[in-house]
Short mmCIF file of C-alpha atoms in Angstrom, two decimals:
data_model
loop_
_atom_site.label_atom_id
_atom_site.label_comp_id
_atom_site.label_asym_id
_atom_site.label_seq_id
_atom_site.Cartn_x
_atom_site.Cartn_y
_atom_site.Cartn_z
CA MET A 24 15.29 -14.94 -3.83
CA ASN A 25 16.40 -11.27 -3.85
CA HIS A 26 15.51 -8.37 -6.19
CA SER A 27 18.28 -8.90 -8.63
CA ASP A 28 18.03 -12.62 -8.75
CA LEU A 29 14.25 -12.48 -9.61
CA LEU A 30 14.77 -9.74 -12.30
CA ALA A 31 17.65 -11.77 -13.87
CA LYS A 32 15.16 -14.61 -14.33
CA ALA A 33 12.61 -12.43 -16.06
CA PRO A 34 13.87 -13.14 -19.69
CA SER A 35 13.67 -16.93 -19.16
CA LEU A 36 10.30 -16.65 -17.49
CA ALA A 37 9.05 -14.53 -20.40
CA ALA A 38 10.29 -16.89 -22.96
CA GLY A 39 8.23 -19.78 -21.49
CA MET A 40 4.96 -17.77 -21.82
CA ALA A 41 2.80 -18.64 -24.83
CA ALA A 42 2.24 -14.97 -25.59
CA ALA A 43 5.95 -14.58 -26.14
CA ASP A 44 5.33 -16.53 -29.50
CA HIS A 45 3.38 -13.44 -30.64
CA SER A 46 5.16 -10.49 -29.07
CA PRO A 47 8.47 -11.37 -27.20
CA ASP A 48 9.29 -7.83 -26.34
CA THR A 49 5.80 -7.02 -24.90
CA GLN A 50 5.93 -10.19 -22.91
CA LEU A 51 9.38 -9.46 -21.53
CA SER A 52 8.30 -6.16 -20.43
CA GLN A 53 5.12 -7.50 -18.66
CA THR A 54 7.19 -10.04 -16.95
CA ARG A 55 9.86 -7.71 -15.82
CA HIS A 56 7.25 -5.51 -14.28
CA ARG A 57 5.81 -8.41 -12.31
CA ALA A 58 9.23 -9.71 -11.26
CA ALA A 59 10.17 -6.26 -9.70
CA LEU A 60 6.79 -6.39 -7.87
CA VAL A 61 7.39 -9.80 -6.43
CA ALA A 62 11.06 -8.99 -5.65
CA SER A 63 9.77 -6.22 -3.44
CA TRP A 64 7.38 -8.35 -1.54
CA HIS A 65 8.31 -10.88 1.22
CA ILE A 66 7.50 -14.31 -0.61
CA THR A 67 10.14 -16.65 0.48
CA PRO A 68 11.01 -20.01 -1.11
CA GLY A 69 8.59 -22.71 0.18
CA SER A 70 5.62 -20.26 0.40
CA THR A 71 1.97 -21.10 -0.50
CA VAL A 72 0.31 -18.39 -2.60
CA LEU A 73 -3.27 -18.01 -3.55
CA GLU A 74 -3.48 -15.76 -6.79
CA LEU A 75 -6.70 -14.26 -7.64
CA GLY A 76 -7.44 -13.02 -11.30
CA CYS A 77 -4.48 -15.00 -12.66
CA GLY A 78 -5.38 -14.40 -16.40
CA GLN A 79 -2.77 -15.85 -18.77
CA GLY A 80 -0.37 -16.38 -15.92
CA ASP A 81 2.07 -13.46 -16.19
CA MET A 82 2.12 -13.20 -12.45
CA THR A 83 1.67 -16.87 -11.94
CA ALA A 84 5.02 -17.69 -13.51
CA VAL A 85 6.87 -15.17 -11.41
CA LEU A 86 5.23 -16.22 -8.18
CA ALA A 87 6.12 -19.91 -9.08
CA GLU A 88 9.67 -18.91 -9.68
CA ALA A 89 9.63 -17.16 -6.16
CA VAL A 90 8.16 -19.96 -4.17
CA GLY A 91 10.73 -22.36 -5.55
CA PRO A 92 10.39 -26.13 -6.04
CA HIS A 93 8.83 -26.66 -2.56
CA GLY A 94 6.25 -23.91 -2.95
CA ARG A 95 2.90 -23.85 -4.29
CA VAL A 96 0.81 -21.39 -6.29
CA VAL A 97 -3.10 -21.86 -6.57
CA ALA A 98 -3.92 -19.59 -9.57
CA ILE A 99 -7.68 -18.94 -9.80
CA ASP A 100 -9.70 -16.92 -12.44
CA VAL A 101 -13.42 -16.65 -12.92
CA ALA A 102 -12.99 -16.72 -16.76
CA ASP A 103 -13.41 -19.62 -18.97
CA PRO A 104 -9.99 -21.22 -20.25
CA SER A 105 -11.22 -20.16 -23.77
CA TYR A 106 -11.10 -16.53 -23.02
CA GLY A 107 -8.35 -14.34 -24.38
CA THR A 108 -6.62 -13.44 -27.54
CA PRO A 109 -4.24 -14.13 -29.32
CA VAL A 110 -3.58 -16.65 -26.68
CA THR A 111 -6.42 -18.02 -24.53
CA LEU A 112 -5.88 -18.49 -20.85
CA GLY A 113 -6.13 -22.39 -21.25
CA GLU A 114 -3.23 -22.32 -23.88
CA SER A 115 -1.16 -20.15 -21.74
CA ALA A 116 -1.64 -22.34 -18.73
CA ALA A 117 -0.95 -25.38 -20.71
CA ARG A 118 2.41 -23.93 -21.77
CA LEU A 119 3.26 -23.18 -18.16
CA ALA A 120 2.09 -26.62 -16.94
CA ALA A 121 4.38 -28.26 -19.42
CA GLY A 122 7.44 -26.34 -18.34
CA PRO A 123 9.79 -26.49 -15.28
CA LEU A 124 7.26 -24.42 -13.13
CA GLY A 125 4.39 -26.67 -13.80
CA PRO A 126 4.42 -28.91 -10.70
CA ARG A 127 4.45 -25.67 -8.48
CA ILE A 128 1.05 -24.38 -10.16
CA ASP A 129 -2.49 -25.32 -9.69
CA PHE A 130 -4.64 -23.45 -12.35
CA ARG A 131 -8.42 -23.17 -11.70
CA PHE A 132 -10.21 -21.36 -14.43
CA GLY A 133 -13.96 -20.77 -14.33
CA THR A 134 -13.76 -20.62 -10.46
CA ASP A 135 -15.41 -17.91 -8.30
CA VAL A 136 -14.25 -17.91 -4.76
CA LEU A 137 -17.71 -16.46 -3.67
CA ASP A 138 -19.17 -19.87 -4.72
CA PRO A 139 -19.64 -21.65 -1.36
CA SER A 140 -18.29 -24.83 -3.05
CA VAL A 141 -14.92 -23.21 -3.21
CA ASP A 142 -13.23 -23.40 0.19
CA PHE A 143 -9.88 -23.85 1.89
CA PRO A 144 -9.03 -24.43 5.48
CA GLU A 145 -7.88 -21.38 7.52
CA SER A 146 -4.45 -20.16 6.97
CA THR A 147 -3.91 -22.47 4.08
CA PHE A 148 -1.91 -19.83 2.30
CA ASP A 149 1.02 -17.61 3.37
CA HIS A 150 -0.14 -15.01 0.78
CA VAL A 151 -3.05 -13.81 -1.27
CA VAL A 152 -2.16 -11.80 -4.51
CA LEU A 153 -4.27 -9.59 -6.76
CA ALA A 154 -2.25 -7.90 -9.54
CA HIS A 155 -3.78 -5.77 -12.14
CA CYS A 156 -7.02 -7.74 -11.94
CA SER A 157 -9.36 -5.84 -9.60
CA TRP A 158 -10.73 -3.48 -12.21
CA TYR A 159 -12.17 -6.62 -13.75
CA PHE A 160 -14.65 -7.09 -11.00
CA THR A 161 -18.22 -6.13 -11.65
CA SER A 162 -18.58 -3.79 -8.69
CA LEU A 163 -16.69 -2.73 -5.49
CA GLY A 164 -19.20 -4.86 -3.52
CA GLN A 165 -17.97 -7.94 -5.35
CA LEU A 166 -14.37 -7.03 -4.71
CA ARG A 167 -15.06 -6.39 -1.06
CA ASP A 168 -16.93 -9.67 -0.58
CA THR A 169 -13.96 -11.46 -2.48
CA LEU A 170 -11.43 -10.02 -0.12
CA ALA A 171 -13.50 -10.85 2.81
CA ARG A 172 -14.03 -14.48 1.60
CA VAL A 173 -10.24 -15.08 1.28
CA ARG A 174 -9.28 -13.30 4.58
CA PRO A 175 -9.33 -16.49 6.73
CA TRP A 176 -7.43 -18.42 4.09
CA ALA A 177 -4.15 -16.36 4.07
CA ARG A 178 -1.98 -14.41 6.33
CA ARG A 179 -0.93 -11.49 4.09
CA LEU A 180 -2.30 -9.70 1.05
CA TRP A 181 -0.27 -8.21 -1.83
CA PHE A 182 -2.35 -6.01 -4.07
CA THR A 183 -1.29 -4.08 -7.18
CA GLU A 184 -3.50 -1.91 -9.36
CA TRP A 185 -3.32 1.01 -11.80
CA ASP A 186 -3.42 4.46 -10.04
CA LEU A 187 -6.14 6.70 -11.46
CA THR A 188 -4.20 9.83 -10.31
CA PRO A 189 -2.04 10.80 -13.32
CA THR A 190 1.57 12.19 -12.51
CA SER A 191 2.03 13.72 -15.95
CA ASP A 192 -0.05 15.09 -18.76
CA ASP A 193 1.01 12.31 -21.27
CA GLN A 194 -0.91 9.78 -18.95
CA LEU A 195 -4.22 11.60 -19.40
CA ALA A 196 -5.28 9.52 -22.60
CA HIS A 197 -4.83 6.28 -20.66
CA LEU A 198 -6.92 7.87 -17.65
CA LEU A 199 -9.66 9.06 -20.04
CA ALA A 200 -9.81 5.63 -21.82
CA VAL A 201 -10.32 3.89 -18.36
CA LEU A 202 -12.97 6.47 -17.27
CA ILE A 203 -14.93 6.09 -20.42
CA GLN A 204 -14.99 2.36 -20.08
CA GLY A 205 -16.04 2.62 -16.39
CA GLN A 206 -18.72 4.93 -17.09
CA THR A 207 -20.08 2.76 -19.75
CA GLU A 208 -20.04 -0.15 -17.43
CA ALA A 209 -21.66 1.87 -14.51
CA ALA A 210 -24.49 2.92 -16.84
CA GLY A 211 -25.43 -0.72 -17.43
CA SER A 212 -23.87 -1.43 -20.94
CA HIS A 213 -21.52 -4.39 -19.92
CA GLY A 214 -18.76 -5.94 -22.07
CA GLN A 215 -15.74 -8.25 -21.76
CA GLY A 216 -13.03 -5.57 -21.42
CA ASN A 217 -10.35 -5.55 -18.66
CA VAL A 218 -11.87 -2.28 -17.19
CA ARG A 219 -15.27 -2.67 -15.63
CA THR A 220 -14.95 -1.04 -12.24
CA PRO A 221 -12.07 1.38 -12.03
CA PHE A 222 -11.41 2.92 -8.52
CA SER A 223 -8.73 4.84 -6.89
CA ARG A 224 -6.06 3.82 -4.44
CA GLU A 225 -8.01 5.73 -1.66
CA GLY A 226 -11.04 3.64 -2.63
CA LEU A 227 -9.16 0.49 -2.15
CA LEU A 228 -7.88 1.79 1.37
CA ARG A 229 -11.45 2.53 2.52
CA LEU A 230 -12.56 -0.86 1.40
CA LEU A 231 -9.95 -3.07 3.00
CA PRO A 232 -11.22 -2.61 6.70
CA GLU A 233 -14.64 -3.59 5.49
CA ALA A 234 -13.19 -6.84 4.25
CA GLY A 235 -11.30 -7.54 7.53
CA TRP A 236 -7.78 -6.44 6.26
CA THR A 237 -5.55 -3.99 7.72
CA ALA A 238 -3.21 -1.98 5.20
CA ASP A 239 0.31 -1.73 6.63
CA GLY A 240 2.07 -0.34 3.52
CA SER A 241 1.52 1.41 0.15
CA ARG A 242 3.91 2.60 -2.33
CA PRO A 243 4.02 3.82 -6.07
CA VAL A 244 5.03 1.31 -8.80
CA ASP A 245 6.70 2.38 -11.96
CA THR A 246 5.02 1.29 -15.27
CA GLY A 247 7.28 2.99 -17.82
CA GLU A 248 7.87 -0.22 -19.78
CA LEU A 249 4.19 -1.25 -20.02
CA GLN A 250 1.90 -1.09 -23.10
CA ASP A 251 -1.37 -0.98 -21.30
CA GLY A 252 -2.01 2.76 -22.09
CA ASP A 253 -2.13 1.80 -25.73
CA TRP A 254 -4.26 -1.32 -25.15
CA GLU A 255 -6.86 0.53 -23.15
CA ILE A 256 -7.14 3.33 -25.54
CA ALA A 257 -7.63 0.89 -28.42
CA ALA A 258 -10.23 -0.95 -26.41
CA CYS A 259 -12.12 2.32 -25.61
CA LEU A 260 -12.19 3.61 -29.11
CA ASP A 261 -13.48 0.02 -30.19
CA LEU A 262 -16.14 0.45 -27.52
CA VAL A 263 -17.33 3.92 -28.76
CA GLY A 264 -17.27 2.61 -32.37
CA SER A 265 -19.75 -0.26 -31.36
CA ASP A 266 -23.30 0.95 -31.89
CA GLY A 267 -24.70 -1.86 -29.80
CA ARG A 268 -22.80 -1.01 -26.64
CA LEU A 269 -23.51 2.77 -26.93
CA ALA A 270 -27.15 2.31 -27.98
CA ALA A 271 -27.88 0.57 -24.64
CA LEU A 272 -26.82 3.82 -22.77
CA PRO A 273 -29.29 6.45 -21.55
CA GLU A 274 -29.14 9.23 -24.01
CA PRO A 275 -27.23 11.80 -21.72
CA VAL A 276 -24.58 9.16 -20.80
CA ARG A 277 -24.18 8.30 -24.44
CA GLN A 278 -23.50 11.83 -25.36
CA LEU A 279 -21.14 12.32 -22.44
CA VAL A 280 -19.19 9.24 -23.67
CA LEU A 281 -19.07 10.40 -27.34
CA SER A 282 -17.74 13.84 -26.29
CA GLN A 283 -15.10 12.30 -24.01
CA ALA A 284 -14.09 10.03 -26.92
CA ASP A 285 -13.71 13.00 -29.02
CA VAL A 286 -11.27 14.38 -26.55
CA LEU A 287 -9.45 11.00 -26.43
CA ARG A 288 -8.86 10.94 -30.02
CA ALA A 289 -7.48 14.57 -30.03
CA ILE A 290 -4.90 13.72 -27.23
CA ALA A 291 -3.87 10.15 -27.76
CA LYS A 292 -1.06 9.12 -29.99
CA PRO A 293 -1.27 6.29 -32.50
CA ARG A 294 1.02 4.38 -30.23
CA GLY A 295 3.49 4.93 -27.37
CA ASN A 296 0.98 6.39 -24.86
CA ARG A 297 2.40 6.57 -21.53
CA ALA A 298 0.56 4.28 -19.18
CA LEU A 299 -0.81 5.38 -15.71
CA ALA A 300 1.35 4.46 -12.78
CA ALA A 301 0.36 1.90 -10.46
CA TYR A 302 0.47 1.23 -6.68
CA SER A 303 1.17 -1.68 -4.46
CA VAL A 304 -0.73 -2.08 -1.01
CA THR A 305 0.15 -4.69 1.53
CA ALA A 306 -2.28 -5.73 4.26
CA SER A 307 -2.58 -8.32 7.01
#
């Protein structure tokens, strides 16, 4: 499926997501972003794909469309199916499973590939995909071990994440929100947000050889349509407004976080904050 064909499918794919019932425009932009990503990758009909960190299935639906009726997507997430709001992971997966893409998808929630009981034969998959999920890992060590664990199972890695390096001043609010959340986690006050271990593109490229992968391509990814800047700013301000989370921090770190939050409030807009760019790395 070529770029234009997959992008043309984005509206119908988005409409099939449970979250579209709550915010159809947001779902469409998120689906279009992922359709553009997959259209730039070499995932052909009939392929087998292992997706890590599938969440509510935004990327899963696009991958299932790309592999066609004779392909297969195994979508894994460590979270429980009850996780998520306003739609849980389980509710979203159930909607996809009941639709035309359902027979191509195998959702496995509450699954950690580092568990020895989770295993696949060598080269079971043509591709392994991680898309906007790696900052959710508790540490770079956990991410490295996960990438090493899946290395024998798949021939090719497609990896996409936010880029910590801003390209314009109006992305600084998103960046600051990400760094505040990362600092809070690193200092030992753990939460359930999407940002736990933010790292740079360069950090990923240093990590891949340790996990047995050789990067053979990297490119910037446009995120102009996405709302994640607003979401992470809101999550960060909720975090600093929580006495429990901040009280668990060492006092110097707490004061640093509070001061950065003051700056965030000064530069962030009520809504419409521009998201950081993203990057895509391929490896084999």
